[in-house]
Amino acid sequence: MREITYREALNEALLEEMERDPKVFLLGEDIAIYGGAYGVTAGLWKRYGDERVLDTPISENAIVGVGLGAALTGMRPVAEIMYIDFIGLCMEQLNNQVAKIRYMFGGKCTVPLTIRTEGGAGRTLGAHHSQSLESWLIHIPGIKVVMPSTPYDAKGLLKSSIRENNPVVFIEHKMLYNTKGPVPEEEYTLPIGVADIKREGTDVSIITYSRMTLFSLKAAEMLEKEGISVEVLDLRTLLPMDIEAIVRTVKKTNKVVIVEEDCKTGGTGAEITAQIVENAFDYLDAPVVRVAGADVPMPKSPVLEKLAIPDPERICEAVRKLVGR
Amino acid sequence: MIKEIIMPKLGETMEEGYLVSWKKNEGDKVEKGEVLFEVMSDKTNFEVESLHSGYLRKKLYEPSDNAIPVTTVIGYISDTPDEPIVIEKKSETKIEIPEEKTVEQKAVVEPAEIKDKEISGRVKASPIARKMAEEAGIDIALIKGSGPEGRIEKKDVLEYLASKKDEGKAVPSGEYIVKEWTPLRRIIARRLTESKREIPHYYLEGKFIVSEIAREKESRKKEGVDLTYTDFLIFLTARAIKEYPLVNAAVINDEIRIYTSVDIGLAVSVEDGLVVPVLRNCESKSIYQISKERKEIVEKARLNKLTEEETKNARFIISNLGMFGVENFQPIISPPGVAIMGVGKVGKELVVIDDKIAILPVMNVSFSFDHRVIDGAYAGQFYKRLKEIMESPVID
């Protein structure tokens, strides 16, 4: 199978969906002429013009508000928030309108809006451009939150998000855009809300998502040489969370390490842990362990930035400790 | 008010006891006189009633096969369900009443220490290990944990179950399984080792011709009373002891205590051990009464229903292995007693009487004596007297 980058996979998904459905259009900061801060929308403005690829002013609240209005009138907008760090600026629209309007109007309208954004550390962009804020979003009933880790998942899930009749926040990772992976040339989509076992194992389950999936796979590879068999479950979607898949892997290995880039306190791992305790307590053979981001504003220093998020060696340490090595 | 729960001293020789079970959970309301916990001591389980009404607030010990010295504080009861319990740092047996303490003094208690106390005794096991043990019907406390801080994990349960499965299978020589010490086995081991180490044992062996007793047995049976050789033995031995009271003595606190009542202990085998119920005042009881009490007490022993009262202060003991065809054996004296009788089989033997050979029922007996208290001549006289009584019994 051909291999393409995560960026290319996303670009293909946008292009294919715009091709397939004339109601699909894009809006966001610097996404048209410039092609997007990370180049995801490159070439699309040239192809579809101002009507379907809109550069907006720097106003996140307006971007989401316009997206919502368009969605309510039957369009399928794909809005881009350049950095998830700015999601707070559109929280009124996102939290109070986008997420609730279908419910409050008794289902008389739908909101087929996709909000693409990206997060995470790794480029030493400092505390304003490196955050992982997904746990804010999974606390909002009425939206879906997707966080793919591979080019294949990114393409399949973005296509499904665009076709979804409810709002989806689609969170990419700035350090994944240049990662490559196999993506079929033929048409496919992936279901939202379904986790994926990226690696089978028997001793410990790592439950993770987004870029940390790659780190976890790296750790699993290192641990295999030590005779520790690690299963890596990539959640892919955080809301709705695939509890069944989580319970299945807990039942299989009985030991869990959660690897997350977001701050540990009140993070996504806390929710995963609670779900495990509620749904699979009797299958636990050890306390759930979290390897998570430090509770600090992301440092600008490359050395400190690396220390502030999990890395494969620290994931290995946590697993070794859990299996008593 | 906070009140201590202590390991009670339930016999003059009791130095430590084993906590068998709690009958209440932490936080439970407890009425004065209600059974609070169960203790094993000197081979008996007994139930201990609460001396106070209130709430069981803290268990400092959980059931285990570790002995707890008498008067050790094993838990606390408080008047109200939520008043604070402050445990003084240096001594486990002291408890401070919070309202009399200043804030500064309270601060002396290190939280970590209280926490340690809280978790000590609780069996640490992972949820799946607990579930698996429960499903397999095994007591999780029997499993040794290999996880952090001794936590029992899934693999420990699997290993334990595998070892259980192997039990009874023919295994290659050299392989073994580990049999857990039970509290009762620990007590037996400790007491008998102590006895063999401390007491200079010596042994007498002999035979009693029991044709007269056999006759008596038959005639009572015709009257509808079923007496056993053991009943005769207890009844008649008590009479011999009455004349040789040293046999019924005890060594306690470095004193040789000679008792006026003849209390005879009976070694009764129970599951994985033995217990010794005691028949009191045998010297003044009829054989019928002895027989009746013996039946009751042996039955209670087998059902593990003996009370502390029924087993305490055993001195002279009769141990019978005759039913297995054993001819003779040398039993170990059970402290604080100074003598023990071992009874072998009763069988017909060739006996020479007045230069004539006769075939008569004979009982094989042996005795172990404590030479510190009883010399050979005294023991010999006792044996001679008992033989006379046994061979020409007077049942009144």
XYZ file of C-alpha atoms in Angstrom:
721
model
C 0.000 0.000 0.000
C 1.227 3.540 -0.679
C 2.469 5.593 2.242
C 1.505 9.251 2.674
C 1.816 11.767 5.485
C -0.822 12.622 8.049
C -1.021 16.081 6.440
C -1.575 14.605 2.992
C -4.172 12.197 4.338
C -6.152 15.082 5.857
C -5.819 17.092 2.653
C -7.157 14.138 0.679
C -10.090 13.736 3.035
C -11.055 17.407 2.629
C -10.659 17.265 -1.139
C -12.654 14.052 -1.518
C -15.495 15.314 0.658
C -15.604 18.684 -1.169
C -15.671 16.754 -4.401
C -18.397 14.442 -3.177
C -20.680 17.047 -1.584
C -20.962 20.655 -2.834
C -22.313 21.696 0.572
C -18.889 21.107 2.136
C -16.835 24.292 2.498
C -13.836 25.391 4.551
C -13.282 28.485 6.679
C -10.487 29.592 8.977
C -7.447 31.769 9.454
C -4.886 31.603 6.640
C -6.355 28.427 5.197
C -6.954 29.711 1.650
C -4.091 31.488 -0.051
C -1.526 30.374 2.527
C -2.862 26.805 2.727
C -3.136 26.668 6.524
C -0.560 27.099 9.304
C 0.454 23.461 8.887
C -0.418 23.165 5.211
C -3.430 20.889 5.597
C -5.614 22.907 3.189
C -2.861 23.445 0.624
C -4.123 23.553 -2.961
C -7.805 23.566 -2.092
C -8.353 27.308 -2.561
C -6.772 27.092 -5.967
C -9.133 24.310 -6.872
C -12.390 25.533 -5.316
C -11.878 29.292 -5.042
C -13.178 31.898 -2.571
C -16.691 30.456 -2.497
C -15.645 27.223 -0.791
C -12.344 28.053 0.908
C -12.695 31.179 3.060
C -9.966 33.102 4.824
C -11.493 34.667 7.934
C -10.486 37.485 10.257
C -8.679 36.503 13.452
C -11.840 35.861 15.428
C -12.353 32.320 16.626
C -15.805 33.065 18.017
C -16.869 34.359 14.610
C -15.382 31.349 12.789
C -17.384 28.896 14.895
C -20.482 31.117 14.904
C -20.481 31.417 11.122
C -19.860 27.678 10.871
C -22.840 27.012 13.110
C -25.124 29.352 11.155
C -24.105 27.756 7.879
C -24.580 24.261 9.298
C -28.077 25.165 10.495
C -28.997 26.228 6.980
C -27.905 22.872 5.556
C -24.251 23.421 4.692
C -21.424 21.156 5.897
C -18.768 23.600 7.017
C -15.287 22.566 8.103
C -13.941 25.335 10.334
C -10.300 25.496 11.358
C -9.087 26.849 14.701
C -5.358 27.239 14.096
C -4.291 26.217 17.615
C -6.453 24.513 20.210
C -4.902 27.034 22.620
C -7.398 29.541 21.142
C -10.450 27.328 21.623
C -11.336 29.349 24.704
C -12.147 32.323 22.454
C -14.952 30.410 20.748
C -16.221 28.588 23.801
C -19.454 30.604 23.912
C -20.359 29.506 20.412
C -19.029 25.979 20.861
C -20.256 25.176 24.340
C -23.516 27.138 24.500
C -24.704 27.100 20.889
C -23.059 24.452 18.732
C -23.309 21.711 21.334
C -26.825 22.503 22.525
C -28.885 23.918 19.707
C -30.103 20.626 18.267
C -31.176 19.498 21.708
C -32.831 22.813 22.653
C -34.808 22.958 19.425
C -36.147 19.500 20.028
C -34.173 17.946 17.194
C -35.725 20.224 14.559
C -32.307 21.124 13.199
C -28.968 19.408 12.865
C -25.473 20.857 13.182
C -23.229 19.090 10.641
C -20.241 21.226 11.617
C -16.660 19.999 11.793
C -14.151 22.080 13.741
C -10.592 21.121 12.860
C -7.892 22.195 15.229
C -4.507 20.966 16.367
C -2.711 20.752 19.674
C 0.190 19.295 21.556
C 3.792 20.112 22.312
C 6.997 19.340 20.470
C 7.875 22.427 18.499
C 8.961 24.568 21.446
C 6.194 27.043 20.739
C 5.729 27.852 24.408
C 2.741 27.970 26.701
C 0.336 29.602 24.186
C 0.781 27.202 21.298
C 1.521 23.779 22.760
C -1.406 22.762 24.913
C -3.505 19.637 25.014
C -6.981 20.812 25.982
C -9.080 17.843 24.909
C -10.300 17.196 28.429
C -12.130 20.555 28.381
C -14.027 19.391 25.340
C -14.996 15.898 26.441
C -16.882 17.594 29.262
C -19.347 19.064 26.755
C -22.343 16.866 25.968
C -23.552 17.422 22.431
C -20.272 17.339 20.549
C -17.938 14.589 19.451
C -14.179 14.736 19.954
C -11.901 12.865 17.563
C -8.102 12.600 17.940
C -6.487 10.355 15.326
C -2.880 9.141 15.556
C -2.128 7.792 12.077
C -2.616 9.006 8.494
C -5.037 6.145 7.886
C -7.187 7.014 10.911
C -6.926 10.747 10.185
C -8.333 10.404 6.707
C -11.059 7.905 7.526
C -12.205 9.789 10.610
C -12.131 13.249 9.020
C -14.365 12.007 6.218
C -16.776 10.532 8.770
C -16.683 13.746 10.799
C -17.654 15.824 7.766
C -20.529 13.447 7.022
C -21.655 13.433 10.652
C -24.840 15.388 11.354
C -23.651 16.454 14.797
C -20.781 18.797 15.608
C -17.348 17.227 15.756
C -14.167 18.748 17.136
C -11.383 17.094 15.195
C -8.055 17.540 17.004
C -4.880 16.972 15.034
C -1.359 16.975 16.488
C 1.322 19.321 15.234
C 4.020 16.640 15.558
C 2.065 14.129 13.491
C 1.679 16.114 10.244
C 4.925 14.788 8.809
C 4.508 11.196 10.044
C 3.877 8.686 7.290
C 1.696 5.633 7.120
C -0.160 3.368 4.719
C -3.367 4.838 3.328
C -5.345 3.026 0.635
C -6.109 4.926 -2.561
C -9.666 3.701 -2.654
C -12.497 5.348 -0.750
C -13.010 4.425 2.945
C -14.345 5.932 6.134
C -13.878 4.951 9.780
C -16.599 4.965 12.440
C -16.468 7.666 15.109
C -16.386 6.264 18.652
C -14.503 3.075 17.888
C -11.058 2.485 19.409
C -8.369 0.499 17.659
C -5.828 -1.975 19.013
C -2.612 -0.772 17.436
C -0.611 -3.614 18.941
C -1.701 -6.850 20.586
C -0.189 -7.847 23.916
C -0.883 -9.877 27.033
C 0.914 -8.400 30.065
C -0.111 -4.750 30.197
C -2.525 -2.516 28.271
C -1.506 0.982 27.340
C -4.576 3.089 26.664
C -3.705 6.206 24.732
C -4.554 8.431 21.780
C -3.092 10.906 19.309
C 0.700 11.333 19.289
C 1.128 9.336 22.489
C 0.027 6.271 20.521
C 3.303 6.506 18.620
C 5.315 6.880 21.824
C 3.440 3.963 23.348
C 4.141 1.760 20.337
C 7.795 2.697 20.601
C 7.770 1.787 24.297
C 6.000 -1.498 23.547
C 8.725 -2.333 21.064
C 11.430 -1.611 23.641
C 9.615 -3.654 26.292
C 9.160 -6.616 23.983
C 12.928 -7.065 24.032
C 12.655 -7.362 27.815
C 9.987 -10.009 27.498
C 7.057 -7.768 28.422
C 4.090 -8.044 26.092
C 2.243 -4.732 25.793
C -1.103 -4.110 24.166
C -1.637 -0.597 22.795
C -5.210 0.599 22.533
C -5.627 3.815 20.524
C -8.913 5.412 21.522
C -9.065 7.513 18.294
C -12.283 9.141 19.563
C -12.449 10.580 23.073
C -16.147 11.466 22.943
C -17.969 9.158 22.746
C -15.325 6.981 24.364
C -15.172 3.316 23.367
C -15.732 1.906 26.854
C -16.305 -1.597 25.515
C -12.866 -1.679 23.928
C -11.335 -0.388 27.160
C -13.078 -3.070 29.205
C -12.023 -5.746 26.721
C -8.365 -4.891 27.006
C -8.549 -4.608 30.814
C -10.126 -8.057 30.947
C -7.331 -9.346 28.770
C -4.262 -7.982 30.554
C -5.645 -6.799 33.941
C -3.031 -4.053 34.128
C -3.368 -0.591 32.642
C -1.085 2.318 31.896
C -2.777 5.386 30.467
C -0.528 7.574 28.389
C -1.783 11.099 27.730
C -0.082 14.316 26.766
C -2.546 16.577 28.544
C -1.974 17.736 32.126
C -2.532 14.918 34.558
C -4.912 16.702 36.922
C -8.444 16.483 35.614
C -7.116 15.082 32.372
C -8.565 12.576 29.949
C -6.771 9.788 31.805
C -8.819 10.548 34.891
C -12.004 9.842 32.933
C -10.566 6.651 31.444
C -9.523 5.520 34.923
C -12.968 6.194 36.307
C -14.563 4.252 33.457
C -12.273 1.310 34.179
C -13.083 1.378 37.866
C -16.804 1.566 37.141
C -16.880 -1.034 34.405
C -13.972 -3.401 34.944
C -12.973 -3.139 38.608
C -13.029 -6.864 39.171
C -10.570 -7.407 36.360
C -7.870 -5.077 37.662
C -4.731 -6.692 38.979
C -3.027 -3.447 39.925
C -3.886 0.230 40.306
C -4.296 2.092 37.022
C -1.158 4.103 36.277
C -1.144 7.411 34.394
C 1.826 8.670 32.463
C 0.696 12.201 31.708
C 1.789 15.726 30.997
C 3.121 17.726 33.917
C 0.742 20.188 35.556
C 2.670 23.172 34.227
C 2.303 25.783 31.483
C 4.284 24.292 28.602
C 7.885 25.533 28.922
C 9.547 27.177 25.949
C 12.891 25.496 26.671
C 13.265 22.395 24.472
C 14.789 20.482 27.384
C 11.954 21.335 29.732
C 9.306 20.835 27.054
C 10.535 17.288 26.567
C 10.343 16.737 30.311
C 6.815 18.136 30.524
C 5.255 15.430 28.358
C 5.611 11.642 28.412
C 8.331 9.958 26.398
C 8.893 6.301 25.498
C 11.458 5.734 28.251
C 9.129 7.035 30.957
C 6.308 4.920 29.561
C 8.650 1.890 29.766
C 9.477 2.694 33.371
C 5.820 2.831 34.313
C 5.119 -0.494 32.619
C 8.144 -2.180 34.193
C 7.069 -1.014 37.623
C 3.565 -2.295 37.028
C 4.729 -5.784 36.101
C 7.268 -5.848 38.906
C 10.466 -5.654 36.874
C -14.951 8.305 75.184
C -12.621 5.858 73.537
C -12.266 2.421 75.093
C -9.648 -0.200 74.431
C -10.361 -3.726 73.334
C -7.658 -6.041 74.663
C -6.576 -9.619 74.114
C -8.013 -11.186 77.277
C -6.138 -13.513 79.588
C -8.443 -16.481 79.958
C -6.435 -18.913 81.965
C -3.663 -18.752 84.479
C -1.169 -20.107 81.959
C -2.404 -18.118 78.971
C 0.273 -15.758 77.726
C -0.942 -15.115 74.220
C -3.907 -15.779 72.000
C -4.739 -15.925 68.348
C -7.399 -13.673 66.856
C -9.695 -16.026 64.959
C -12.319 -13.593 63.723
C -14.030 -10.299 64.342
C -17.776 -10.493 64.697
C -18.239 -6.793 63.940
C -16.987 -4.494 61.252
C -15.382 -1.142 61.813
C -18.129 1.379 62.301
C -20.637 -1.202 63.579
C -22.669 -0.486 66.681
C -21.779 -2.830 69.534
C -23.843 -3.520 72.627
C -22.223 -4.447 75.903
C -22.294 -8.241 76.171
C -22.499 -8.792 72.433
C -19.923 -11.147 70.952
C -17.193 -8.938 69.519
C -14.466 -11.329 68.440
C -13.263 -14.893 68.654
C -9.948 -15.927 70.118
C -8.054 -19.219 70.116
C -5.991 -20.066 73.123
C -4.613 -23.315 74.419
C -6.390 -25.264 71.751
C -9.818 -23.782 72.278
C -11.799 -21.187 70.423
C -13.895 -18.919 72.541
C -16.084 -15.955 71.853
C -15.308 -12.720 73.628
C -18.101 -10.349 74.540
C -17.786 -6.601 74.427
C -17.270 -4.933 77.792
C -18.655 -1.651 76.484
C -21.488 -0.344 74.353
C -20.522 1.933 71.497
C -19.062 1.675 68.058
C -16.221 -0.561 66.917
C -13.952 2.101 65.505
C -10.682 0.456 64.718
C -9.276 -3.017 64.424
C -5.553 -2.958 65.083
C -5.257 -6.663 64.323
C -6.868 -8.930 61.799
C -7.225 -12.697 62.165
C -3.906 -14.408 61.516
C -1.735 -17.178 62.859
C 0.451 -14.710 64.684
C 0.104 -14.897 68.433
C -0.952 -11.713 70.254
C 0.252 -11.324 73.863
C -2.517 -11.013 76.435
C -3.553 -7.439 77.343
C -2.410 -6.143 73.961
C -4.840 -3.547 72.635
C -6.387 -5.034 69.516
C -8.959 -2.368 68.751
C -11.005 0.570 69.964
C -14.619 1.232 70.800
C -16.007 4.735 71.054
C -19.243 6.123 72.436
C -20.097 8.020 69.283
C -19.560 6.863 65.724
C -17.235 9.677 64.704
C -15.195 11.000 67.605
C -11.516 11.145 66.694
C -9.193 8.386 67.771
C -5.714 9.508 68.666
C -3.167 6.782 69.098
C -0.113 7.762 71.101
C 3.046 7.268 69.163
C 5.283 5.318 71.494
C 2.940 2.775 72.915
C 0.344 0.745 71.145
C -1.493 0.115 74.343
C -2.158 3.755 75.142
C -5.004 5.819 73.910
C -5.526 9.496 74.430
C -8.923 10.960 74.834
C -9.031 13.750 72.310
C -10.968 16.349 74.250
C -8.291 16.364 76.936
C -5.500 16.904 74.457
C -4.261 20.160 73.098
C -3.993 20.742 69.412
C -0.200 20.713 69.597
C -0.160 17.315 71.209
C -2.457 15.963 68.570
C -0.082 17.124 65.943
C 2.551 14.793 67.346
C 0.763 11.864 65.751
C 2.207 11.328 62.347
C -0.501 10.668 59.797
C 1.651 8.021 58.136
C 1.736 6.040 61.302
C -2.008 5.989 61.692
C -2.272 5.012 58.087
C 0.085 2.110 58.643
C -2.045 0.935 61.471
C -5.154 1.207 59.386
C -3.799 -0.956 56.652
C -1.928 -3.442 58.779
C -3.742 -6.702 58.924
C -5.852 -6.092 55.855
C -5.070 -8.535 53.102
C -3.908 -6.551 50.117
C -5.109 -8.056 46.905
C -5.951 -6.767 43.484
C -9.639 -6.833 42.550
C -9.192 -9.637 40.034
C -7.165 -11.669 42.529
C -9.984 -11.301 45.045
C -12.583 -12.247 42.479
C -10.635 -15.310 41.346
C -10.055 -16.466 44.910
C -13.740 -16.011 45.673
C -14.776 -17.943 42.584
C -12.364 -20.738 43.445
C -13.734 -20.763 46.990
C -10.388 -20.166 48.636
C -9.481 -17.824 51.449
C -7.378 -15.091 49.889
C -5.411 -14.760 53.122
C -3.804 -18.133 52.429
C -2.126 -16.783 49.313
C 1.226 -15.084 49.442
C 1.351 -11.851 47.482
C 4.247 -10.975 45.215
C 3.145 -7.505 44.136
C 4.120 -4.141 45.596
C 3.906 -4.206 49.408
C 2.933 -7.849 49.227
C -0.212 -7.250 47.216
C -1.750 -10.487 46.027
C -1.998 -10.409 42.256
C -3.615 -12.583 39.644
C -0.471 -14.606 39.078
C -0.209 -15.393 42.788
C -3.740 -16.803 42.756
C -2.983 -18.812 39.618
C 0.184 -20.197 41.187
C -1.666 -21.032 44.357
C -4.444 -22.780 42.447
C -1.868 -24.684 40.413
C -0.130 -25.812 43.585
C -3.469 -26.937 45.034
C -4.186 -28.870 41.885
C -0.880 -30.647 42.201
C -1.685 -31.745 45.722
C -2.451 -35.430 45.837
C -0.950 -36.049 42.445
C 2.058 -38.306 42.310
C 4.968 -35.930 42.070
C 8.590 -36.695 41.279
C 10.635 -37.197 44.424
C 12.091 -34.006 45.804
C 9.111 -31.890 44.876
C 6.995 -30.645 47.695
C 4.086 -28.451 48.485
C 4.001 -26.082 51.405
C 1.399 -26.846 54.029
C 0.277 -23.714 55.801
C 0.631 -23.522 59.576
C -2.749 -23.244 61.192
C -3.043 -21.429 64.522
C -3.789 -24.762 66.217
C -0.681 -26.405 64.734
C 1.402 -23.470 65.906
C 0.098 -23.908 69.427
C 0.726 -27.642 69.411
C 4.213 -27.129 68.009
C 5.120 -24.473 70.530
C 3.748 -26.235 73.593
C 5.168 -29.647 72.834
C 8.569 -28.359 71.821
C 8.660 -26.435 75.072
C 7.636 -29.540 76.986
C 10.250 -31.803 75.424
C 12.935 -29.184 75.904
C 12.102 -28.201 79.487
C 10.763 -31.368 81.044
C 13.040 -34.333 81.782
C 10.732 -37.094 80.627
C 11.038 -40.725 81.601
C 8.744 -43.545 80.697
C 7.093 -46.586 82.269
C 5.377 -49.342 80.373
C 3.130 -52.109 81.556
C 0.093 -54.251 80.963
C -3.170 -54.441 82.834
C -5.169 -57.606 82.711
C -8.655 -56.271 82.125
C -10.706 -59.465 82.287
C -12.510 -58.122 85.349
C -13.272 -54.867 83.637
C -14.444 -56.799 80.594
C -16.797 -58.711 82.830
C -18.072 -55.522 84.449
C -18.563 -54.034 80.999
C -20.633 -56.996 79.919
C -22.795 -56.992 83.004
C -23.473 -53.229 82.722
C -24.285 -53.690 79.095
C -26.936 -56.221 80.042
C -28.371 -53.525 82.285
C -28.458 -51.266 79.287
C -25.452 -49.127 80.186
C -22.750 -48.956 77.586
C -19.413 -48.229 79.238
C -16.075 -48.131 77.462
C -12.622 -49.148 78.636
C -11.822 -45.432 78.696
C -14.653 -44.820 81.159
C -13.240 -47.473 83.469
C -9.764 -46.117 82.979
C -10.774 -42.565 83.906
C -12.814 -43.704 86.858
C -10.175 -46.041 88.254
C -7.174 -43.856 87.450
C -8.815 -41.034 89.365
C -8.936 -43.308 92.406
C -5.258 -44.211 92.082
C -4.339 -40.560 91.652
C -6.283 -39.703 94.785
C -3.726 -41.829 96.621
C -0.765 -40.474 94.613
C -1.669 -36.803 94.176
C 1.711 -35.818 92.722
C 0.645 -37.451 89.471
C -2.051 -34.803 89.239
C 0.264 -31.904 90.101
C 1.252 -28.953 87.963
C 4.319 -26.768 87.747
C 3.166 -23.165 87.564
C 5.251 -20.103 88.354
C 8.008 -22.347 89.664
C 5.661 -23.870 92.227
C 4.707 -27.518 92.385
C 0.982 -27.265 92.885
C -0.825 -30.318 94.183
C -4.550 -30.267 93.631
C -7.257 -31.824 95.699
C -9.528 -32.449 92.765
C -8.565 -34.990 90.141
C -9.176 -33.431 86.742
C -8.338 -35.727 83.876
C -7.750 -34.470 80.360
C -8.582 -36.548 77.310
C -6.601 -36.087 74.134
C -9.122 -35.942 71.292
C -8.045 -35.764 67.707
C -9.759 -33.134 65.592
C -9.162 -31.983 62.056
C -5.480 -31.183 61.698
C -4.695 -31.282 65.389
C -5.867 -32.350 68.784
C -7.660 -30.788 71.711
C -7.794 -31.747 75.363
C -11.162 -31.400 77.071
C -10.985 -31.929 80.837
C -13.279 -33.992 83.049
C -13.419 -32.309 86.430
C -13.524 -33.885 89.897
C -13.272 -37.434 88.599
C -12.431 -38.674 92.084
C -15.928 -37.908 93.344
C -18.010 -38.907 90.330
C -19.654 -42.210 89.559
C -18.551 -44.094 86.489
C -21.916 -43.388 84.908
C -21.518 -39.687 85.325
C -17.979 -39.857 83.976
C -19.182 -41.842 80.982
C -21.942 -39.353 80.276
C -19.649 -36.339 80.572
C -16.955 -38.003 78.501
C -19.372 -38.592 75.625
C -20.576 -35.011 75.711
C -17.179 -33.460 75.903
C -15.634 -35.620 73.194
C -18.525 -34.805 70.887
C -18.076 -31.101 71.588
C -14.374 -31.401 70.906
C -15.016 -33.009 67.522
C -17.471 -30.223 66.655
C -14.979 -27.595 67.817
C -17.528 -26.376 70.359
C -15.448 -26.620 73.523
C -15.410 -23.627 75.794
C -12.318 -22.256 77.473
C -13.790 -23.529 80.736
C -13.841 -27.065 79.413
C -10.203 -27.126 78.343
C -8.381 -24.976 80.823
C -6.065 -26.324 83.508
C -5.499 -29.732 81.953
C -2.851 -31.556 83.927
C -2.890 -35.336 83.850
C -3.962 -36.489 80.419
C -5.017 -39.813 78.963
C -4.106 -40.315 75.331
C -5.473 -43.417 73.630
C -4.158 -44.869 70.381
C -5.384 -48.404 71.073
C -8.090 -48.180 68.425
C -5.345 -48.103 65.792
C -3.784 -51.305 67.096
C -0.872 -49.442 68.643
C 0.674 -51.473 71.461
C 2.728 -48.821 73.176
C 3.858 -45.251 72.737
C 5.480 -42.556 74.861
C 3.303 -39.443 74.945
C 4.741 -36.006 75.602
C 3.706 -34.346 78.847
C 1.428 -31.356 78.379
C 2.595 -28.498 80.615
C 1.842 -27.493 83.297
C 1.008 -31.162 83.969
C 3.677 -33.561 85.178
C 2.384 -36.891 83.900
C 0.543 -38.349 80.955
C -0.821 -41.798 80.211
C -0.629 -43.493 76.846
C -3.126 -46.284 76.243
C -2.414 -48.958 73.661
C -4.681 -51.644 72.343
C -6.764 -54.000 74.427
C -6.297 -57.500 73.086
C -6.195 -61.086 74.173
C -2.790 -62.350 75.203
C -1.217 -65.427 76.728
C -0.820 -64.738 80.416
C 0.807 -66.937 83.026
C -1.189 -67.090 86.258
C -0.211 -69.509 88.997
C 2.011 -71.366 86.576
C -0.872 -71.828 84.221
C -1.288 -70.300 80.854
C -4.437 -68.289 80.332
C -5.777 -66.265 77.447
C -6.992 -62.980 78.845
C -7.793 -59.453 77.635
C -4.819 -57.191 78.279
C -4.524 -53.423 78.057
C -1.117 -51.989 77.114
C -0.306 -48.806 78.966
C 2.600 -46.437 79.246
C 3.300 -43.324 81.277
C 5.530 -40.325 80.858
C 6.580 -38.520 84.029
C 8.310 -35.260 84.788
C 11.392 -36.241 86.770
C 11.623 -32.787 88.293
C 8.503 -33.578 90.289
C 8.048 -37.337 90.332
C 10.820 -39.824 90.949
C 10.810 -43.334 89.562
C 9.890 -45.039 92.811
C 6.824 -42.859 93.318
C 5.806 -43.457 89.726
C 6.351 -47.180 90.198
C 4.168 -47.224 93.288
C 1.470 -45.325 91.457
C 1.688 -47.792 88.582
C 1.502 -50.754 90.947
C -1.548 -49.294 92.709
C -3.289 -48.490 89.472
C -2.605 -51.988 88.185
C -4.205 -53.451 91.317
C -7.252 -51.230 90.970
C -7.587 -51.954 87.273
C -7.270 -55.673 87.688
C -9.628 -55.885 90.684
C -11.976 -53.037 89.999
C -14.423 -51.845 92.573
C -17.182 -49.968 90.864
C -19.257 -48.208 93.450
